[in-house]
Short mmCIF file of C-alpha atoms in Angstrom, two decimals:
data_model
loop_
_atom_site.label_atom_id
_atom_site.label_comp_id
_atom_site.label_asym_id
_atom_site.label_seq_id
_atom_site.Cartn_x
_atom_site.Cartn_y
_atom_site.Cartn_z
CA MET A 162 142.07 -117.43 282.93
CA PHE A 163 144.01 -114.45 284.35
CA THR A 164 147.52 -115.42 283.27
CA THR A 165 149.59 -112.24 282.64
CA GLU A 166 152.21 -114.18 280.66
CA PHE A 167 153.12 -111.03 278.71
CA PHE A 168 153.13 -108.65 281.69
CA SER A 169 156.25 -106.50 281.93
CA ALA A 170 156.31 -104.08 284.85
CA ALA A 171 159.22 -102.23 283.22
CA GLN A 172 157.21 -101.68 280.03
CA TRP A 173 154.22 -100.45 282.00
CA ALA A 174 156.40 -98.07 284.01
CA ALA A 175 158.02 -96.70 280.84
CA LEU A 176 154.60 -96.13 279.25
CA PHE A 177 153.19 -94.37 282.32
CA ASN A 178 156.32 -92.23 282.52
CA ALA A 179 156.01 -91.27 278.85
CA SER A 180 152.38 -90.28 279.46
CA GLY A 181 153.43 -87.45 281.78
CA ALA A 182 151.56 -88.97 284.72
CA GLU A 183 152.53 -87.84 288.21
CA TYR A 184 150.95 -90.77 290.03
CA VAL A 185 149.66 -94.21 289.13
CA VAL A 186 147.05 -96.25 291.01
CA LEU A 187 147.03 -100.01 290.48
CA THR A 188 143.99 -102.09 291.37
CA SER A 189 145.32 -104.28 294.15
CA LYS A 190 141.89 -105.88 294.72
CA HIS A 191 138.54 -105.24 293.07
CA HIS A 192 135.06 -106.25 294.25
CA GLU A 193 135.48 -109.94 293.37
CA GLY A 194 138.14 -110.23 296.07
CA PHE A 195 141.09 -111.54 294.03
CA THR A 196 144.28 -109.90 295.31
CA ASN A 197 147.05 -109.00 292.90
CA TRP A 198 149.62 -109.64 295.62
CA PRO A 199 150.30 -112.81 297.69
CA SER A 200 147.96 -111.86 300.52
CA LYS A 201 147.96 -113.95 303.69
CA HIS A 202 144.28 -113.10 304.01
CA SER A 203 143.12 -114.37 300.62
CA PHE A 204 144.12 -118.04 300.53
CA ASN A 205 144.16 -119.53 297.03
CA TRP A 206 142.48 -116.40 295.66
CA ASN A 207 145.53 -114.29 294.91
CA SER A 208 147.97 -113.75 292.06
CA MET A 209 150.70 -115.91 293.58
CA ASP A 210 148.61 -119.02 294.31
CA VAL A 211 146.61 -119.12 291.08
CA GLY A 212 146.71 -117.56 287.61
CA PRO A 213 149.76 -115.32 287.22
CA LYS A 214 151.81 -117.04 289.97
CA ARG A 215 153.56 -113.73 290.63
CA ASP A 216 153.34 -110.63 292.81
CA LEU A 217 151.92 -108.10 290.36
CA VAL A 218 151.69 -105.26 292.91
CA GLY A 219 155.28 -105.76 294.01
CA GLU A 220 156.65 -105.95 290.49
CA LEU A 221 154.98 -102.73 289.37
CA ALA A 222 155.86 -100.89 292.61
CA HIS A 223 159.52 -101.81 292.10
CA ALA A 224 159.54 -100.83 288.40
CA ILE A 225 157.86 -97.48 289.06
CA ARG A 226 160.27 -96.59 291.86
CA GLN A 227 163.40 -97.81 290.10
CA ASN A 228 162.76 -96.16 286.74
CA THR A 229 160.49 -93.13 287.26
CA ASN A 230 159.63 -90.31 289.64
CA ILE A 231 155.95 -91.25 289.55
CA HIS A 232 154.15 -91.63 292.88
CA PHE A 233 152.92 -95.20 293.35
CA GLY A 234 149.39 -95.75 294.65
CA LEU A 235 147.02 -98.64 295.23
CA TYR A 236 143.29 -99.03 294.74
CA HIS A 237 141.58 -101.35 297.23
CA SER A 238 137.94 -102.41 297.47
CA LEU A 239 136.55 -102.49 300.99
CA PHE A 240 133.79 -104.95 300.17
CA GLU A 241 133.52 -108.13 298.09
CA TRP A 242 130.49 -109.17 296.11
CA PHE A 243 130.53 -112.85 297.05
CA HIS A 244 132.48 -113.26 300.30
CA PRO A 245 130.32 -115.25 302.75
CA LEU A 246 131.46 -113.22 305.75
CA TYR A 247 130.55 -109.97 304.03
CA LEU A 248 127.16 -111.34 303.01
CA LYS A 249 126.66 -112.51 306.59
CA ASP A 250 127.49 -109.04 307.96
CA LYS A 251 125.19 -107.47 305.39
CA ALA A 252 122.34 -109.80 306.37
CA ALA A 253 122.90 -108.69 309.97
CA LYS A 254 122.46 -105.08 308.82
CA PHE A 255 126.17 -104.48 309.43
CA GLU A 256 125.82 -104.91 313.19
CA THR A 257 128.53 -107.58 312.98
CA GLN A 258 132.03 -106.92 311.58
CA ASP A 259 133.47 -110.36 310.92
CA PHE A 260 134.42 -109.52 307.33
CA VAL A 261 136.12 -106.26 308.32
CA ALA A 262 138.09 -107.87 311.14
CA SER A 263 139.27 -110.89 309.16
CA LYS A 264 139.61 -109.52 305.62
CA THR A 265 139.36 -105.79 304.87
CA LEU A 266 141.51 -104.27 307.61
CA PRO A 267 144.20 -107.00 307.60
CA GLU A 268 144.57 -106.51 303.82
CA LEU A 269 144.89 -102.74 304.16
CA TYR A 270 147.57 -103.03 306.84
CA GLU A 271 149.30 -105.67 304.72
CA ILE A 272 149.57 -103.61 301.53
CA VAL A 273 150.71 -100.50 303.38
CA ASN A 274 153.45 -102.32 305.27
CA ALA A 275 154.56 -104.39 302.26
CA TYR A 276 154.39 -101.85 299.40
CA LYS A 277 154.32 -98.42 301.09
CA PRO A 278 151.92 -96.77 298.60
CA GLU A 279 151.74 -92.98 298.47
CA VAL A 280 148.06 -93.07 297.49
CA ILE A 281 145.39 -95.30 299.04
CA TRP A 282 142.38 -95.24 296.72
CA SER A 283 139.53 -96.82 298.64
CA ASP A 284 136.31 -98.02 296.98
CA GLY A 285 133.34 -100.32 297.59
CA ASP A 286 132.08 -98.09 300.37
CA TRP A 287 128.48 -97.42 299.40
CA GLU A 288 126.59 -100.16 301.26
CA ALA A 289 127.77 -99.47 304.83
CA ASN A 290 128.84 -96.55 307.00
CA SER A 291 132.44 -95.87 307.98
CA THR A 292 131.74 -97.19 311.48
CA TYR A 293 131.21 -100.68 310.02
CA TRP A 294 134.48 -100.46 308.10
CA ASN A 295 136.40 -99.12 311.13
CA SER A 296 137.77 -96.56 308.70
CA THR A 297 138.82 -94.04 311.35
CA GLU A 298 140.85 -96.73 313.14
CA PHE A 299 142.80 -97.55 310.00
CA LEU A 300 143.21 -93.93 308.89
CA ALA A 301 144.44 -92.87 312.33
CA TRP A 302 147.15 -95.52 312.11
CA LEU A 303 147.90 -94.65 308.47
CA TYR A 304 148.52 -90.96 309.22
CA THR A 305 150.27 -91.31 312.59
CA ASP A 306 152.09 -94.64 312.86
CA SER A 307 152.35 -96.24 309.40
CA PRO A 308 155.54 -96.32 307.31
CA VAL A 309 153.94 -93.85 304.88
CA LYS A 310 152.48 -91.45 307.47
CA ASP A 311 154.42 -88.48 306.07
CA THR A 312 153.76 -89.13 302.37
CA VAL A 313 150.43 -90.89 301.95
CA VAL A 314 147.29 -89.33 300.45
CA THR A 315 143.81 -90.88 300.60
CA ASN A 316 140.51 -90.34 298.85
CA ASP A 317 137.06 -90.08 300.40
CA ARG A 318 135.47 -93.53 299.88
CA TRP A 319 135.61 -94.89 303.44
CA GLY A 320 131.88 -95.42 304.04
CA LYS A 321 128.65 -94.16 302.53
CA ASP A 322 128.60 -91.40 305.16
CA ALA A 323 132.10 -90.21 304.22
CA THR A 324 132.09 -89.98 300.42
CA CYS A 325 132.40 -86.37 299.24
CA LYS A 326 132.54 -85.24 302.90
CA HIS A 327 135.78 -86.55 304.39
CA GLY A 328 139.13 -87.50 302.90
CA GLY A 329 142.45 -86.22 301.68
CA TYR A 330 140.74 -85.38 298.42
CA PHE A 331 137.25 -85.95 297.07
CA THR A 332 136.20 -88.30 294.27
CA CYS A 333 132.46 -88.01 295.02
CA GLN A 334 131.22 -90.18 292.15
CA ASP A 335 132.85 -91.76 289.12
CA ARG A 336 133.67 -89.29 286.33
CA PHE A 337 133.24 -86.36 288.72
CA ASN A 338 133.65 -83.24 286.58
CA PRO A 339 131.73 -80.40 288.32
CA GLY A 340 132.54 -77.67 285.79
CA VAL A 341 132.86 -75.05 288.55
CA VAL A 342 135.66 -74.43 291.02
CA GLN A 343 135.59 -76.59 294.16
CA LYS A 344 136.49 -75.66 297.72
CA ARG A 345 138.33 -78.94 298.25
CA LYS A 346 140.89 -80.74 296.13
CA PHE A 347 139.12 -83.34 294.01
CA GLU A 348 139.87 -86.01 291.47
CA ASN A 349 137.99 -86.90 288.31
CA ALA A 350 138.36 -90.68 288.11
CA MET A 351 137.25 -91.56 284.60
CA THR A 352 137.80 -94.07 281.82
CA ILE A 353 139.26 -93.79 278.32
CA ASP A 354 136.74 -96.50 277.37
CA LYS A 355 133.45 -94.62 277.65
CA TYR A 356 131.57 -97.64 278.96
CA SER A 357 133.94 -99.81 280.99
CA TRP A 358 136.62 -99.80 283.69
CA GLY A 359 138.05 -103.02 282.28
CA TYR A 360 139.29 -104.40 278.97
CA ARG A 361 136.54 -105.24 276.47
CA ARG A 362 137.27 -107.52 273.55
CA ASP A 363 134.12 -106.33 271.77
CA ALA A 364 134.87 -102.59 272.06
CA ARG A 365 134.62 -100.45 268.93
CA LEU A 366 136.87 -97.51 268.10
CA SER A 367 133.96 -95.14 268.73
CA ASP A 368 133.72 -96.47 272.30
CA TYR A 369 137.02 -94.79 273.21
CA LEU A 370 137.46 -91.11 274.00
CA THR A 371 139.25 -89.22 271.25
CA MET A 372 142.19 -87.04 272.21
CA GLU A 373 139.98 -83.98 271.81
CA GLU A 374 137.42 -85.46 274.25
CA LEU A 375 140.12 -86.56 276.66
CA LEU A 376 141.79 -83.16 276.76
CA LYS A 377 138.45 -81.39 277.13
CA THR A 378 137.76 -83.44 280.27
CA PHE A 379 141.31 -82.94 281.52
CA VAL A 380 141.45 -79.16 281.03
CA GLU A 381 137.99 -78.60 282.54
CA THR A 382 138.96 -80.69 285.57
CA VAL A 383 142.26 -78.91 286.21
CA SER A 384 140.72 -75.47 285.70
CA CYS A 385 138.25 -76.22 288.50
CA GLY A 386 140.97 -77.39 290.89
CA GLY A 387 141.03 -81.13 290.28
CA ASN A 388 143.31 -83.93 289.17
CA MET A 389 142.32 -86.47 286.54
CA LEU A 390 142.85 -90.20 286.99
CA MET A 391 142.57 -91.96 283.62
CA ASN A 392 141.55 -95.59 283.80
CA ILE A 393 142.77 -98.23 281.36
CA GLY A 394 141.88 -101.92 281.49
CA PRO A 395 144.74 -104.35 280.78
CA THR A 396 144.18 -107.70 279.08
CA LYS A 397 144.25 -111.05 280.87
CA GLU A 398 147.70 -111.60 279.31
CA GLY A 399 148.99 -108.54 281.17
CA THR A 400 149.30 -106.21 278.19
CA ILE A 401 147.96 -102.70 277.60
CA ALA A 402 145.95 -102.47 274.39
CA PRO A 403 147.47 -100.29 271.63
CA ILE A 404 144.55 -97.83 271.74
CA PHE A 405 145.29 -97.15 275.42
CA GLN A 406 149.01 -96.90 274.71
CA GLU A 407 148.33 -94.37 271.96
CA ARG A 408 146.15 -92.18 274.20
CA LEU A 409 148.74 -92.23 276.98
CA LEU A 410 151.58 -91.34 274.62
CA GLN A 411 149.49 -88.60 273.02
CA MET A 412 148.82 -87.18 276.47
CA GLY A 413 152.54 -87.25 277.17
CA SER A 414 153.35 -85.38 273.97
CA TRP A 415 150.71 -82.75 274.83
CA MET A 416 152.02 -82.38 278.38
CA ALA A 417 155.58 -81.94 277.08
CA VAL A 418 154.40 -78.71 275.44
CA ASN A 419 151.60 -77.55 277.72
CA GLY A 420 152.58 -78.92 281.12
CA GLU A 421 153.52 -75.45 282.38
CA GLY A 422 149.85 -74.51 282.25
CA ILE A 423 148.83 -77.67 284.13
CA ARG A 424 151.41 -78.75 286.72
CA ALA A 425 151.30 -76.96 290.08
CA THR A 426 148.61 -74.58 288.84
CA HIS A 427 145.55 -73.34 290.70
CA PRO A 428 142.09 -72.21 289.59
CA TRP A 429 141.98 -68.59 288.45
CA LYS A 430 139.23 -66.09 289.28
CA HIS A 431 137.42 -67.34 286.19
CA GLN A 432 137.29 -70.96 285.08
CA ASN A 433 136.22 -70.44 281.48
CA ASP A 434 135.88 -67.51 279.13
CA THR A 435 132.75 -65.40 278.77
CA ILE A 436 132.78 -64.77 275.02
CA THR A 437 134.76 -67.62 273.44
CA GLU A 438 133.58 -71.15 274.13
CA GLY A 439 136.13 -73.85 274.92
CA VAL A 440 138.70 -71.64 276.68
CA TRP A 441 139.60 -72.65 280.24
CA TYR A 442 141.94 -70.88 282.66
CA THR A 443 144.62 -71.83 285.19
CA GLN A 444 147.14 -69.70 287.09
CA LYS A 445 150.41 -69.91 289.01
CA ARG A 446 153.17 -67.67 290.30
CA ASP A 447 156.57 -67.58 288.65
CA LYS A 448 159.87 -67.53 290.55
CA THR A 449 159.76 -63.73 290.90
CA GLY A 450 156.23 -63.78 292.32
CA GLY A 451 154.53 -62.58 289.17
CA LEU A 452 151.18 -64.11 288.27
CA ASN A 453 150.90 -66.07 285.04
CA VAL A 454 147.46 -66.84 283.66
CA TYR A 455 147.07 -69.69 281.17
CA ALA A 456 144.19 -69.65 278.68
CA ILE A 457 143.86 -73.18 277.28
CA SER A 458 141.85 -73.10 274.08
CA LEU A 459 140.32 -76.41 273.04
CA ASN A 460 139.84 -75.03 269.51
CA TRP A 461 142.32 -73.27 267.27
CA PRO A 462 141.04 -69.74 266.46
CA THR A 463 139.10 -69.79 263.17
CA GLY A 464 140.26 -66.34 262.07
CA MET A 465 143.34 -64.26 262.85
CA THR A 466 142.11 -63.28 266.33
CA LEU A 467 141.40 -65.05 269.60
CA SER A 468 139.00 -62.88 271.58
CA LEU A 469 138.93 -63.36 275.34
CA GLY A 470 136.43 -61.62 277.57
CA VAL A 471 137.86 -61.98 281.08
CA PRO A 472 141.63 -61.19 281.02
CA MET A 473 142.17 -57.46 281.57
CA PRO A 474 145.52 -56.47 280.03
CA THR A 475 147.91 -53.71 281.12
CA THR A 476 150.51 -51.91 279.01
CA SER A 477 153.11 -54.47 280.17
CA THR A 478 151.04 -57.58 279.40
CA GLU A 479 152.82 -60.17 277.27
CA VAL A 480 151.09 -62.99 275.41
CA THR A 481 152.90 -66.13 274.32
CA LEU A 482 151.85 -69.54 273.03
CA LEU A 483 153.50 -72.41 274.90
CA GLY A 484 155.87 -74.18 272.54
CA TYR A 485 156.11 -71.24 270.11
CA PRO A 486 159.22 -69.03 270.16
CA ALA A 487 157.87 -65.50 269.65
CA PRO A 488 155.32 -63.42 271.61
CA PHE A 489 151.99 -62.54 270.04
CA LYS A 490 150.65 -59.05 269.46
CA TRP A 491 147.39 -58.11 271.13
CA GLN A 492 144.80 -55.35 271.42
CA LYS A 493 142.64 -54.26 274.32
CA ARG A 494 138.96 -54.81 273.64
CA ASN A 495 136.64 -51.81 273.92
CA ALA A 496 134.10 -53.86 275.85
CA GLY A 497 136.77 -55.31 278.12
CA GLY A 498 139.09 -58.22 277.58
CA ILE A 499 141.78 -58.84 275.01
CA ASP A 500 142.10 -59.69 271.32
CA ILE A 501 145.12 -61.90 270.68
CA LEU A 502 146.37 -61.47 267.09
CA ILE A 503 147.32 -64.83 265.60
CA PRO A 504 150.26 -64.63 263.17
CA LYS A 505 150.61 -66.85 260.15
CA ILE A 506 152.09 -70.03 261.59
CA GLY A 507 153.33 -72.80 259.36
CA PHE A 508 151.75 -76.20 259.79
CA ASN A 509 155.07 -77.61 260.99
CA GLU A 510 155.47 -74.76 263.50
CA ILE A 511 152.27 -75.39 265.47
CA PRO A 512 153.56 -76.71 268.82
CA CYS A 513 150.93 -79.41 269.33
CA LYS A 514 147.97 -81.07 267.63
CA TRP A 515 145.23 -80.32 270.15
CA ALA A 516 144.33 -77.72 272.81
CA TRP A 517 146.69 -74.72 272.72
CA THR A 518 147.86 -72.83 275.81
CA PHE A 519 148.23 -69.05 275.71
CA LYS A 520 150.25 -67.58 278.56
CA LEU A 521 149.31 -64.07 279.72
CA THR A 522 151.47 -62.05 282.10
CA ASN A 523 151.03 -58.76 283.99
CA LEU A 524 147.26 -58.70 283.81
CA MET A 525 145.17 -56.15 285.72
CA ASN A 526 143.12 -59.00 287.23
#
C-alpha cells in the first residue's frame, strides 16, 4: 500500500529549503524494518523490491544536495518489532547478537557508504544496552574511517545505557524541552501533529500545533541551547499534506525576518525574562566582537511599552526590532531593567505575524 506515486524529491527539497531548515533527517528505516533504500540486507522488504519500486533515500539525498545547502541526515531504527532474529536475541536476554550481526550493523555501514549522511539519528535503543548493539564498534568506524568521519554528527540513542549520557548531541526523550539551559547540545525532536509521528487521515485541525505553539516550542528550545527537529508524516502517495506545508512555509517566513536571533546563537545569562512572561533570550557576537542580546517576545506588547527585567542598559545601548527600519527609544527602569517604548507601527509595517525579536546592544550584562 506504500506506493509514493506522487513523490517528488525536488518538491520536497524546495519545501524544506523554503522552511529555513538547516538539516533534514529522513526515516531510512522505522521499527517495522522496511528500508526506504534498496538494502542488500532487507530482501523483498525494501522500497525497490516492493511498493514504491524506487530508492527514496537516494532520490532525496540527491535533490537536497543538488538544490539546497541543507545538511542531509538519516534516521535509522536499531531494532525491529517483528524480526525473528531480534525476537530470538531478546528471548536470550540479548546474550546473542545474531540480529545485530546480520541486520543492524550491515544496514548502518550500507547507508553511510552509499548516501554519506551528515547526521545519523539512531533510535529503537531502549530494550538493550549499547554492548548488544555493538554501538562503540560502529561509532569508532564512523568517526575515524568512514567517508563522513569529518562531517558526521550523531545523537545519543545507541543503547538504553547511552541515551542522554553519550552522543554528539542529546535527544533524551521525545519532545525534550527542558526549559532551562543545558550543559550539552541537545535537540527537541517533536511533531507538528500533537499525537503522531506519521500521517493520520482522521486528524482534526485542532490536532496540529498552531504557529504560535510551534514558535513557542522553538524559541524556548533555542534559548536553552537546543535545536528543534520538526516531524511531519508524509502520505502513502509520497506527498506532504497541505497543513504541514503551510507550517513549514510559515516557519520559513518567520526565519527570514528573525533568523539573526536564532542562527549561530548561544544561551544568554538568562533564558527568559523575570517580569514579562513569554520573552526568551539568545545572544551572539557580531563581527566586531560586540555582544548582541535578542529578546524574542511571543506576545506583542499590549500597551506602548515592553518592560524587561533582566537586560541592564548603558548610555550606548541601542534597541531595534528585527525587520523594522528604525531604532526604538527606551528608558532605564528604576528597579533595574529596561522599558522599550513601542512607536505607533502601521499594520502593514509589522515585520512578521508572530513572535517579535528585539535586538539589544551594548548592555551592561
